[in-house]
Coordinates of C-alpha atoms and ligand atoms in Angstrom, one line a residue:
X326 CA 12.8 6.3 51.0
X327 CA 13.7 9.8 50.4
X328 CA 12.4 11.7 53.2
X329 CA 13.0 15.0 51.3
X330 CA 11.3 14.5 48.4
X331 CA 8.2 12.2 50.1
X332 CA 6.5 15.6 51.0
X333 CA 7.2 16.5 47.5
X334 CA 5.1 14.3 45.8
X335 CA 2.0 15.2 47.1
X336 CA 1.5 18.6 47.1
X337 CA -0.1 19.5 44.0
X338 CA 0.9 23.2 43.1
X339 CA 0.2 22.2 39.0
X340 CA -3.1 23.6 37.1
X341 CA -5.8 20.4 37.3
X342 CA -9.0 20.4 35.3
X343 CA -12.4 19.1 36.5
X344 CA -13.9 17.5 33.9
X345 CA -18.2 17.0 34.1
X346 CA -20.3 15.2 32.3
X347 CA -23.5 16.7 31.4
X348 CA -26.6 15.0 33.2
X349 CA -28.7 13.2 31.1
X350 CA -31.9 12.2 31.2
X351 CA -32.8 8.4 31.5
X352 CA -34.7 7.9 28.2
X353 CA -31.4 9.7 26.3
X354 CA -28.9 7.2 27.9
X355 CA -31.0 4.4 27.4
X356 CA -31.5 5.4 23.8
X357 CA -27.7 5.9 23.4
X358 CA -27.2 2.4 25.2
X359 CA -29.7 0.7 23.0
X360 CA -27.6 2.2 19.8
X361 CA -24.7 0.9 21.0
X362 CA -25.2 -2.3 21.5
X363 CA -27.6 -2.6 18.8
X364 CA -26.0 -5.9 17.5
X365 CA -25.9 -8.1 20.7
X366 CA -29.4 -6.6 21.5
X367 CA -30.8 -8.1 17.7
X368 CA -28.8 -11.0 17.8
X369 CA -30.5 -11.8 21.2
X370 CA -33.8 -10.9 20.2
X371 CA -33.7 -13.2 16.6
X372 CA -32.6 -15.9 19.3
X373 CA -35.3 -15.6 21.3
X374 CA -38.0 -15.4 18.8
X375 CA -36.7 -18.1 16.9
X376 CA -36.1 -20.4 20.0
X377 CA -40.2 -19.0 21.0
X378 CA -41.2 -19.8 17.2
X379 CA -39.8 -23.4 17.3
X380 CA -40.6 -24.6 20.0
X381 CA -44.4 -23.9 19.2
X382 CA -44.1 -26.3 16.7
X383 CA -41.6 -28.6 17.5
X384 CA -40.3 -30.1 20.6
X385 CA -37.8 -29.2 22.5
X386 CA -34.8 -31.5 21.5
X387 CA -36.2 -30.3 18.1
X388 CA -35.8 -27.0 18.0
X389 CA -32.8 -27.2 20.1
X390 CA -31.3 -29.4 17.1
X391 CA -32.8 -26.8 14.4
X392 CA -30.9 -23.9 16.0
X393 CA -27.4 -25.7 17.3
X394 CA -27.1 -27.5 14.4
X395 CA -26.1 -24.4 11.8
X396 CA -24.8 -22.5 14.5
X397 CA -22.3 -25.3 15.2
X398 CA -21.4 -26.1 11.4
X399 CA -21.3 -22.1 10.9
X400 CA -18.0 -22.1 13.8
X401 CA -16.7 -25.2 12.7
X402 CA -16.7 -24.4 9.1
X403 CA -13.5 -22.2 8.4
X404 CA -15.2 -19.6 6.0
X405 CA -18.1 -18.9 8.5
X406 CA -16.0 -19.0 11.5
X407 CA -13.4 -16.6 10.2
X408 CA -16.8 -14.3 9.0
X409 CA -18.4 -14.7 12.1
X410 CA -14.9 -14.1 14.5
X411 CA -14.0 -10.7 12.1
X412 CA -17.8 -9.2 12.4
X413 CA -17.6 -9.7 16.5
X414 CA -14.2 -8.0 16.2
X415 CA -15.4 -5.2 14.6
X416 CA -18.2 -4.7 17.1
X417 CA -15.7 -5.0 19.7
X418 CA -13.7 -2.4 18.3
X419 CA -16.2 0.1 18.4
X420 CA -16.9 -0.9 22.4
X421 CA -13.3 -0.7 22.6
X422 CA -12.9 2.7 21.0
X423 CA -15.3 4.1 22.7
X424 CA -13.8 3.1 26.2
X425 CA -10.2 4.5 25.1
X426 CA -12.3 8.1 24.0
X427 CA -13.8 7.9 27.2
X428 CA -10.4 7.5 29.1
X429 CA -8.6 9.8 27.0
X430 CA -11.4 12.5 27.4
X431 CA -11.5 12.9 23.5
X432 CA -15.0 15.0 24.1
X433 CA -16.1 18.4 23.2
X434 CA -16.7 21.0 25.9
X435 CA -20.2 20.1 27.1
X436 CA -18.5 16.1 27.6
X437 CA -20.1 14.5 24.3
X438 CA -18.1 11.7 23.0
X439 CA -17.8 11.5 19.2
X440 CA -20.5 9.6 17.6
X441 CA -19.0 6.1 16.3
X442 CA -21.4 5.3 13.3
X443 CA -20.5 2.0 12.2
X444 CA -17.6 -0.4 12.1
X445 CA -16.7 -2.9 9.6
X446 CA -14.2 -5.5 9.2
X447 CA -11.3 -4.9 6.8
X448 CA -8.4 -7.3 5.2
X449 CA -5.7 -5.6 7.7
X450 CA -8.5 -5.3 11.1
X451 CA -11.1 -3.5 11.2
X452 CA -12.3 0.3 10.3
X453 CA -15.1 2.5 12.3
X454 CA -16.4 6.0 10.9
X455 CA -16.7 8.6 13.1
X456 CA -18.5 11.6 13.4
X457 CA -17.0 14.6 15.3
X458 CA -18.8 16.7 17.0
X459 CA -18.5 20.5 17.0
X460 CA -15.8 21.7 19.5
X461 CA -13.5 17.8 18.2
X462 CA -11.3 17.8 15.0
X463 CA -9.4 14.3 13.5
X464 CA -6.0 16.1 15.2
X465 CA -7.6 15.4 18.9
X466 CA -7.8 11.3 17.7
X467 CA -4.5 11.4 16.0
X468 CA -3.1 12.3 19.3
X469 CA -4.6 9.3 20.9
X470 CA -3.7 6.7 18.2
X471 CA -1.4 4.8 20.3
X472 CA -4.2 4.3 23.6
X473 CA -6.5 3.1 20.7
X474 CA -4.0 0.5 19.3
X475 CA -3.1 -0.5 22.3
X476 CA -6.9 -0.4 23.9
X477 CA -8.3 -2.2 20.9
X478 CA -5.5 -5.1 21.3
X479 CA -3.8 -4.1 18.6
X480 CA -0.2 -3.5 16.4
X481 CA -1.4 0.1 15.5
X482 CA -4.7 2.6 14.6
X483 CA -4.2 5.0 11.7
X484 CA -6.7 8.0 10.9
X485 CA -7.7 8.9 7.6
X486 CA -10.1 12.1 7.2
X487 CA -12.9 12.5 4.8
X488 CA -11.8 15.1 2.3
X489 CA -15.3 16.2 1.4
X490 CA -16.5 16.0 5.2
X491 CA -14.2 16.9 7.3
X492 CA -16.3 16.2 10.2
X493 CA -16.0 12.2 9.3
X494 CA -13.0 10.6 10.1
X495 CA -12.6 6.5 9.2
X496 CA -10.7 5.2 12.2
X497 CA -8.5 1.8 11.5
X498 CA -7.2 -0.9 13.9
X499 CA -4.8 -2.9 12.4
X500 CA -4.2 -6.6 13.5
X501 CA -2.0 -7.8 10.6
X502 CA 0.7 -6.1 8.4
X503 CA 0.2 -7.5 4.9
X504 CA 3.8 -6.3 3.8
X505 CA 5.7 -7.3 6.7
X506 CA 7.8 -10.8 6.4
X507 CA 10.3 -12.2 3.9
X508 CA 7.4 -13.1 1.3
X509 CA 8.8 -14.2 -1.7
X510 CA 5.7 -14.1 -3.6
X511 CA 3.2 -11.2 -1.5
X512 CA -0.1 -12.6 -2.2
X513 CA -2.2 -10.6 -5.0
X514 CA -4.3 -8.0 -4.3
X515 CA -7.1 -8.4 -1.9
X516 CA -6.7 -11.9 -2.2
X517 CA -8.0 -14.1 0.7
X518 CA -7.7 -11.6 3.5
X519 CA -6.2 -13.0 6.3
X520 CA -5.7 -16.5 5.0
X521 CA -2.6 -17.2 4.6
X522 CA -1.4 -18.3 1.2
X523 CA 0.8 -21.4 -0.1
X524 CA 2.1 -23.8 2.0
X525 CA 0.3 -22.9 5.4
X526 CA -3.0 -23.6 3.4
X527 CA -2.3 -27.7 3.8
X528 CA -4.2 -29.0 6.3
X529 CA -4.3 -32.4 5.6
X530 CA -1.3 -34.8 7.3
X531 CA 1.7 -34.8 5.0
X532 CA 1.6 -38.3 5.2
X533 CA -2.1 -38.8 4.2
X534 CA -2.9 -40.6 0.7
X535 CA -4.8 -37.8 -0.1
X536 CA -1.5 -35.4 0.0
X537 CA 0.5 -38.1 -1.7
X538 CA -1.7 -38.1 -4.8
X539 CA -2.2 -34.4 -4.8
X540 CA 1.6 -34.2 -4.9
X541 CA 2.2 -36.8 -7.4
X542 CA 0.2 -34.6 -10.0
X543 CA 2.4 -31.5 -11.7
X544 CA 1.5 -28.2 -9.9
X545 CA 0.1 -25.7 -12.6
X546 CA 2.6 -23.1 -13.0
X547 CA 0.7 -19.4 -13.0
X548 CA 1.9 -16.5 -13.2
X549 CA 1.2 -13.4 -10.8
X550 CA 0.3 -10.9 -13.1
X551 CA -2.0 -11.1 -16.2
X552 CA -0.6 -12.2 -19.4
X553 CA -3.1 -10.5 -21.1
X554 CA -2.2 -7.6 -24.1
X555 CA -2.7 -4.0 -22.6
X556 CA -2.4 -0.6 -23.0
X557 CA 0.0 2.0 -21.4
X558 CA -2.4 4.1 -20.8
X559 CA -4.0 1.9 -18.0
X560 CA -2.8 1.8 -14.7
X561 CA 0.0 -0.3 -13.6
X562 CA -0.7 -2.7 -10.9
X563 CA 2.4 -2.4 -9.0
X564 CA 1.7 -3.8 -5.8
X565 CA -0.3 -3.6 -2.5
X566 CA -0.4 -1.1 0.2
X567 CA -0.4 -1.7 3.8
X568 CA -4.3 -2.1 3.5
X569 CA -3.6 -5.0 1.6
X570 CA -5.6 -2.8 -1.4
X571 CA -3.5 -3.1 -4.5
X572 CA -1.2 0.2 -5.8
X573 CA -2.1 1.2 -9.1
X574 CA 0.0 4.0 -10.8
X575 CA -0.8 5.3 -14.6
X576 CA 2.7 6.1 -16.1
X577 CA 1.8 7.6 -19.5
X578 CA 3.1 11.4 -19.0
X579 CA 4.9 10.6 -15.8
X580 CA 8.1 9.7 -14.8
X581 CA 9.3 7.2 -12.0
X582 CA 12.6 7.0 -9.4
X583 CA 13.5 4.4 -7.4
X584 CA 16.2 4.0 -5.0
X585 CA 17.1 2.8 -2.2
X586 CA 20.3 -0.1 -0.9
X587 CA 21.6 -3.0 -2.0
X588 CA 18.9 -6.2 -2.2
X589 CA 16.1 -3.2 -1.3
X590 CA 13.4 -4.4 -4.3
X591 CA 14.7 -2.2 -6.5
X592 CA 14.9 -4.4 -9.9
X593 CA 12.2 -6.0 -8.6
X594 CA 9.6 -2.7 -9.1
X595 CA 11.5 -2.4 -12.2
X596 CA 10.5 -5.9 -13.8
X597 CA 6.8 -5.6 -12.5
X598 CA 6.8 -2.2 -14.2
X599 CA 8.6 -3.5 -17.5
X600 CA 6.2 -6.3 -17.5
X601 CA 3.4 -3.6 -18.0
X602 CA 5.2 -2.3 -20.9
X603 CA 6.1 -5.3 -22.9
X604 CA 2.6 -6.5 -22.5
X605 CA 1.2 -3.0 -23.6
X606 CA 0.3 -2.9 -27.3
X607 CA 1.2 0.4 -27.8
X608 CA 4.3 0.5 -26.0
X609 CA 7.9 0.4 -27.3
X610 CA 10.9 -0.6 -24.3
X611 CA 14.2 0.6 -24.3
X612 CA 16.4 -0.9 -21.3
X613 CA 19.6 0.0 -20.1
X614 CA 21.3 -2.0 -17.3
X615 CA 24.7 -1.4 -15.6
X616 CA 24.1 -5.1 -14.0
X617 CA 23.1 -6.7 -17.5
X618 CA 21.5 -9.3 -15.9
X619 CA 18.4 -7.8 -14.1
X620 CA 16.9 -6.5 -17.2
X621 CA 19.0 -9.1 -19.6
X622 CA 15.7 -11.2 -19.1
X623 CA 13.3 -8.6 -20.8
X624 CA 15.9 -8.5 -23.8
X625 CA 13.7 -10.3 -26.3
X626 CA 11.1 -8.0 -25.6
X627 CA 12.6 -4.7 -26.1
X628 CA 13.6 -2.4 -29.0
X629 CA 16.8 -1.5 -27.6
X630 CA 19.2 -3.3 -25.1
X631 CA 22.1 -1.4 -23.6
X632 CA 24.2 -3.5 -21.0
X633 CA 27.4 -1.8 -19.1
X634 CA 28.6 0.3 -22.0
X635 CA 28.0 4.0 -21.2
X636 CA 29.1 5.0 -25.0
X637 CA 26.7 3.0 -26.2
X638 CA 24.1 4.7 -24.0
X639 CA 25.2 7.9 -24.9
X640 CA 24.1 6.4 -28.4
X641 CA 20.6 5.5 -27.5
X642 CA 19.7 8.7 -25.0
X643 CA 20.7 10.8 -28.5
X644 CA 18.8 8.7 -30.7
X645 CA 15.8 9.3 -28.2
X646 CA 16.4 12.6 -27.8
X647 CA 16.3 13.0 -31.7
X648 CA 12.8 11.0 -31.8
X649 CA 11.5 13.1 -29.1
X650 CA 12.1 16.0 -30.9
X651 CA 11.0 14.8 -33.8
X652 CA 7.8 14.2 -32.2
X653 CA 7.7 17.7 -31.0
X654 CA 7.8 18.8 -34.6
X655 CA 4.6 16.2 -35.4
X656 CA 2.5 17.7 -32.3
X657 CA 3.4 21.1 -33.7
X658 CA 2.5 20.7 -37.3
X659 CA -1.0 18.9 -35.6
X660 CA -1.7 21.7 -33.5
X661 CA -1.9 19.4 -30.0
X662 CA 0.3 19.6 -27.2
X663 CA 0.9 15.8 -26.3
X664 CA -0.2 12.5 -27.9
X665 CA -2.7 10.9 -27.1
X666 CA -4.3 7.3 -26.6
X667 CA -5.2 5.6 -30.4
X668 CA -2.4 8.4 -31.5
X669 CA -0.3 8.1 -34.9
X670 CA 2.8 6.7 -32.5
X671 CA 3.5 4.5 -29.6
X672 CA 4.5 5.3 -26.6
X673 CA 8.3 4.6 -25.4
X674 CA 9.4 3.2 -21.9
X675 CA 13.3 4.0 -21.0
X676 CA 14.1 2.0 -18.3
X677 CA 17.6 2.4 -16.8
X678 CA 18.7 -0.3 -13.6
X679 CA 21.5 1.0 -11.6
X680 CA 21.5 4.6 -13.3
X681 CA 24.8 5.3 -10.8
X682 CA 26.6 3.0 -13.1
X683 CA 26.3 5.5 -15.8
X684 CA 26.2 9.3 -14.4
X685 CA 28.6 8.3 -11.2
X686 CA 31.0 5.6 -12.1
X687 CA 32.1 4.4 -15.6
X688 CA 33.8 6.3 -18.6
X689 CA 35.4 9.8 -17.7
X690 CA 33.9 13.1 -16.3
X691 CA 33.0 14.4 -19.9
X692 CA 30.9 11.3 -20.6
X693 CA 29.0 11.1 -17.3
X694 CA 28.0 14.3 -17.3
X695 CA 26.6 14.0 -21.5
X696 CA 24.7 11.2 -19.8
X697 CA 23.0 12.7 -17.0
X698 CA 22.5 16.1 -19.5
X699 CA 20.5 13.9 -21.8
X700 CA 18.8 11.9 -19.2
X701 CA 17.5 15.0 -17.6
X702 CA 16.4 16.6 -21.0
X703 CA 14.5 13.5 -21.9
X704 CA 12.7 13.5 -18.4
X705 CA 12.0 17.0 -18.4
X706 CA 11.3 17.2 -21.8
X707 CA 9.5 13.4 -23.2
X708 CA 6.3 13.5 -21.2
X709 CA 4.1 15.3 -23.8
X710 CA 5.7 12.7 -26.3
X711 CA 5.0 9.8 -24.7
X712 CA 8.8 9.1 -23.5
X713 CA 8.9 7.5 -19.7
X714 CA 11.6 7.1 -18.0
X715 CA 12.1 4.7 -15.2
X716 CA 15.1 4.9 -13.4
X717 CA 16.3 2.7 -10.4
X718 CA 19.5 3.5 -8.3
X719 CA 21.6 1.9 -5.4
X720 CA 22.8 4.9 -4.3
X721 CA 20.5 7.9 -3.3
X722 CA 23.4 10.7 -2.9
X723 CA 23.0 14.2 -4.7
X724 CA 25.4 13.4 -6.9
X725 CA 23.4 10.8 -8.9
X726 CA 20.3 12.0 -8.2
X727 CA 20.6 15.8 -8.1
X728 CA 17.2 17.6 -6.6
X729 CA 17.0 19.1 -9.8
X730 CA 16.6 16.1 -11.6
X731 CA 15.3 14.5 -9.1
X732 CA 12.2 16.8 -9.0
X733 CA 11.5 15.7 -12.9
X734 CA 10.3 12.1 -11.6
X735 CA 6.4 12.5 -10.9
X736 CA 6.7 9.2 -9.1
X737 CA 9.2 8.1 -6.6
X738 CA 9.5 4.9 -5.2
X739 CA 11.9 5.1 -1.5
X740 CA 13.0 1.5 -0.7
X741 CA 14.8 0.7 2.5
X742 CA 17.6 2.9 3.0
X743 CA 20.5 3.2 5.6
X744 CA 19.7 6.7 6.6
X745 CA 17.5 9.1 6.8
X746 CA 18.7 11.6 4.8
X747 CA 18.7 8.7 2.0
X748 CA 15.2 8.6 2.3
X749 CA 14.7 12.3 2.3
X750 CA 17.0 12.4 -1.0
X751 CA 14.5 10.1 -2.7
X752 CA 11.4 11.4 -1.3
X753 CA 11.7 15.0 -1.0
X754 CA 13.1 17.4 2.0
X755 CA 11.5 17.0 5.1
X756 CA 9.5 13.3 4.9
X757 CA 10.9 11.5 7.1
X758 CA 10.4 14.4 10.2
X759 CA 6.3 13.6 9.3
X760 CA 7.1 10.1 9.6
X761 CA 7.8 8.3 6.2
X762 CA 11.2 7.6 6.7
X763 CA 12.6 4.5 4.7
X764 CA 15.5 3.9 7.1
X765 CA 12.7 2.6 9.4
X766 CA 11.6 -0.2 6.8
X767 CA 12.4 -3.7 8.6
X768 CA 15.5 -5.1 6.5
X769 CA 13.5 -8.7 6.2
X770 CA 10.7 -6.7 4.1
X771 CA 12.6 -6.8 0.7
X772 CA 9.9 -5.3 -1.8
X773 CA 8.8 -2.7 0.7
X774 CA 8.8 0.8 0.0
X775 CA 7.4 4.6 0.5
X776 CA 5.7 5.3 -2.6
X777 CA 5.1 9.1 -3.6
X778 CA 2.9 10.5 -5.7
X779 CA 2.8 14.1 -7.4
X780 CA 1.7 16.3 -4.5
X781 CA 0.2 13.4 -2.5
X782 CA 1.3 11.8 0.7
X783 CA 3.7 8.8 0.8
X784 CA 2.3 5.5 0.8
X785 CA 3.8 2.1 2.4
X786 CA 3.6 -0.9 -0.5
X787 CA 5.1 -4.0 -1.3
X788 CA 5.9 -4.2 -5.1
X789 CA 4.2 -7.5 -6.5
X790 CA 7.5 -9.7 -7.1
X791 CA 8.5 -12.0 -10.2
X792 CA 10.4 -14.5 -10.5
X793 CA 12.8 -15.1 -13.5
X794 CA 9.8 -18.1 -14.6
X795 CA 7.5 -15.3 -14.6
X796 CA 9.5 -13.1 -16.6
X797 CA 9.7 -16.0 -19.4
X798 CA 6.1 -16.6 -19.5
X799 CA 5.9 -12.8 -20.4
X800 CA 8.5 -12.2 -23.1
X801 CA 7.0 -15.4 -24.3
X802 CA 3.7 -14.5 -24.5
X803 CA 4.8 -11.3 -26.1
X804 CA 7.2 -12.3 -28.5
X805 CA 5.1 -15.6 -29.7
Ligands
ATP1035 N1 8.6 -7.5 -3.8 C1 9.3 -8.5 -3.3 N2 8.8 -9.5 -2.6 C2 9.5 -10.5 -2.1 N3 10.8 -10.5 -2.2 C3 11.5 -9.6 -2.8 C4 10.7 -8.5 -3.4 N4 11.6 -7.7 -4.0 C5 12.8 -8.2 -3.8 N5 12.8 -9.4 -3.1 C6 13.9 -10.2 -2.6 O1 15.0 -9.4 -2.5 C7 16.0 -9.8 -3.3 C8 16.7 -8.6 -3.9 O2 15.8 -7.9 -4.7 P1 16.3 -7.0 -5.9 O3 17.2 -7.7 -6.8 O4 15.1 -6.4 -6.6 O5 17.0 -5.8 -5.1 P2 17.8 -4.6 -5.7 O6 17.4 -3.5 -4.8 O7 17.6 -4.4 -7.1 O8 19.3 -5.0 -5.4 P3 20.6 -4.4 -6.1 O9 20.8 -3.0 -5.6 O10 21.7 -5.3 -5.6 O11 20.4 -4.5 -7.6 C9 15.4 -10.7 -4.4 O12 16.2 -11.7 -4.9 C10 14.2 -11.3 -3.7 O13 14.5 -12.5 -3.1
MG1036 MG1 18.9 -4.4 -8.8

């Protein structure tokens, strides 16, 4: 032991605060303590009166029968159980948030707690709304979102405040990470919360006869996205977010980026957007891939097809350069200043895979830069005319994606990346200090990205993934 600094350690020359709870009277805390254990207190009392109720008219093994009976078929019955084990969750939550609030001294002045209206069960955990009280703001529970994760058993707590009330904050404890893992098919959106999808379903004994004739009958194949004709104009399901709540963006007048390394997701964003497009009536595709192969698949489908030949894309961003313009001259003559849905023309998706190819790598100086000076003119320029362009890159470095042009894309999609000024490149200056930094995505979680939105906050997704079977069923049910 150090017998200098033993004396040390216990004289207590640091500023200390006495905290005091205001007294209150009996009737107000037994009011509060009826509030908060409202649930257990009517779940008790329907107990009791039923258990009273029955036995009046039945006997006792009766009513004991009429009463364990459904109560034991509702917890051995995997629908009910999971209901019944997510509902007490919830209400634990709230117990266990108000503990850590307690602990934390997350109060106002006079010592009132935040008021923690309700709590409900959600497909990642659960979510409470809170009301703040004057003297608390959403900052004073964002500081204690670790304690709550941790006091509420679980992997983390976000915060999310009510834009119209800022007084009511919607609290979430999350159990279960809907993006996380090498899924090769993430399950649709808000599909079967917490059950796991596939293979894990099988109960049954892989040896049973029951599994044996299930097996012996061909699986029907389906696909993960609709095959139904749509529209441009409606939103795009991309994906889902970490709340397991699927990502829908609306690409008509917008533009998207996405980057990020080698075997990130990238083509894979790419195909479920293309998809979108091919099976839009009023959508025309024009592809371009360095690779070929990523967007060979979709080459039935589209109007153009440009493989690794940057002359020949030099070509086709001139030829839509000249149609844009020409549109211009239609929307001028009309008097309007974009087109619009059930317009005179269709809309055209340029979609580009491994853009580097093109403005970094092949043909000389003089070509590249014609490329990327057309590329930027048709994405600063083609919105009004109904000309998207999605673009996807390996390499997120100023030189291929200069912040000037980088600006242009409305929409930017940062898969993992090796550093995080890659991420920053993608996302804009500054992200990853407030957190969304794609360097941090786990390596396994191909698909996974920060998805940005004009002037919003980033937001973690998984982009719904297709397989090359998938992509067949859609250029067949497109071209047929
Ligand atoms: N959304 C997803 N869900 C599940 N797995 C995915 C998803 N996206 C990609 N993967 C897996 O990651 C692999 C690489 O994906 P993809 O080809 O889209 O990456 P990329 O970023 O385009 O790579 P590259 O830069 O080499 O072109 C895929 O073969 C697939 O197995
Ligand atoms: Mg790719």
């Amino acid at each position: 032991m150090n017998s200098q600094t033993a004396p040390n350690r216990f004289a207590r020359s640091e500023p200390f605060e006495v905290f005091t709870r205001p007294q209150r009277s009996r009737p107000a805390r037994l009011a509060g303590l009826l509030i908060r254990r409202r649930v257990e207190i009517a779940v008790i009392v329907a107990g009791l009166l039923a258990w009273s109720w029955l036995t009046e008219h039945l006997p006792t093994w009766g009513a004991g029968l009429v009463l364990g009976v459904p109560t034991l078929a509702a917890l051995a019955v995997p629908v009910s159980r999971r209901y019944l084990h997510r509902r007490v969750l919830a209400v634990l939550t709230r117990h266990r948030l108000r503990s850590v609030l307690v602990q934390r001294r997350v109060m106002n002045w006079t010592g009132n707690l935040p008021v923690l209206l309700w709590s409900r069960p959600t497909p990642v955990g659960e979510r409470v709304w809170v009301l703040l009280r004057a003297g608390i703001d959403g900052v004073d529970i964002e500081r204690n979102l670790a304690h709550i994760a941790s006091g509420c058993f679980a992997r983390d707590a976000r915060i999310s405040v009510t834009r119209r009330m800022t007084a009511l904050v919607l609290v979430d404890v999350i159990r279960r990470d809907p993006l996380s893992g090498p899924a090769a098919r993430p399950a649709a959106p808000r599909s079967a919360p917490g059950r796991p999808a596939g293979p894990a379903q099988r109960a049954h004994p892989e040896g049973s006869l029951i599994m044996r004739a299930i097996r012996r009958r061909p699986r029907p194949r389906s696909c993960p996205i609709d095959l139904a004709p749509t529209s441009i104009w409606d939103p795009i399901r991309l994906g889902i977010d970490e709340n397991a709540c699927s990502v829908d963006i609306t690409l008509i007048y917008r533009n998207i980026l996405l980057a990020g390394e080698p075997g990130a997701g990238k083509s894979g964003g790419l195909n479920r957007i293309t998809a979108h497009a091919a099976l839009a009536t009023d959508c025309r595709l024009w592809l371009m891939d360095g690779k070929r192969v990523e967007l060979g698949l979709w080459r039935r489908a589209a109007e153009r097809f440009v493989g690794p030949d940057l002359a020949e894309a030099i070509d086709a961003l001139g030829e839509l350069q000249a149609e844009m313009d020409r549109r211009y001259d239609q929307l001028d003559t009309d008097g309007v200043r974009q087109i619009e849905r059930q317009d005179w023309t269709d809309a055209i998706m340029l979609v580009i895979d491994e853009l580097a190819y093109y403005s970094a790598t092949a043909g000389d100086k003089k070509q590249r830069d014609q490329f990327s000076l057309l590329l930027r003119d048709i994405v600063a320029r083609g919105r009004a005319a109904g000309i998207i362009a999605v673009a996807a890159t390996q390499r997120p470095s100023h030189d291929i994606i200069p912040v000037s042009l980088r600006d242009l894309f409305g929409y930017r999609l940062a898969f993992r990346c090796t550093t995080e000024t890659s991420s920053d490149i993608i996302l804009g200056h500054g992200w990853h200090a407030r957190g969304y930094d794609a360097s941090t995505i786990d390596p396994e979680d191909r698909g996974v990205g920060w998805l940005l939105a004009e002037g919003g906050i980033p937001r973690r997704m998984r982009c719904t993934w297709l397989t090359d079977a998938d992509i067949a069923a859609v250029v067949t049910a497109v071209t047929s």
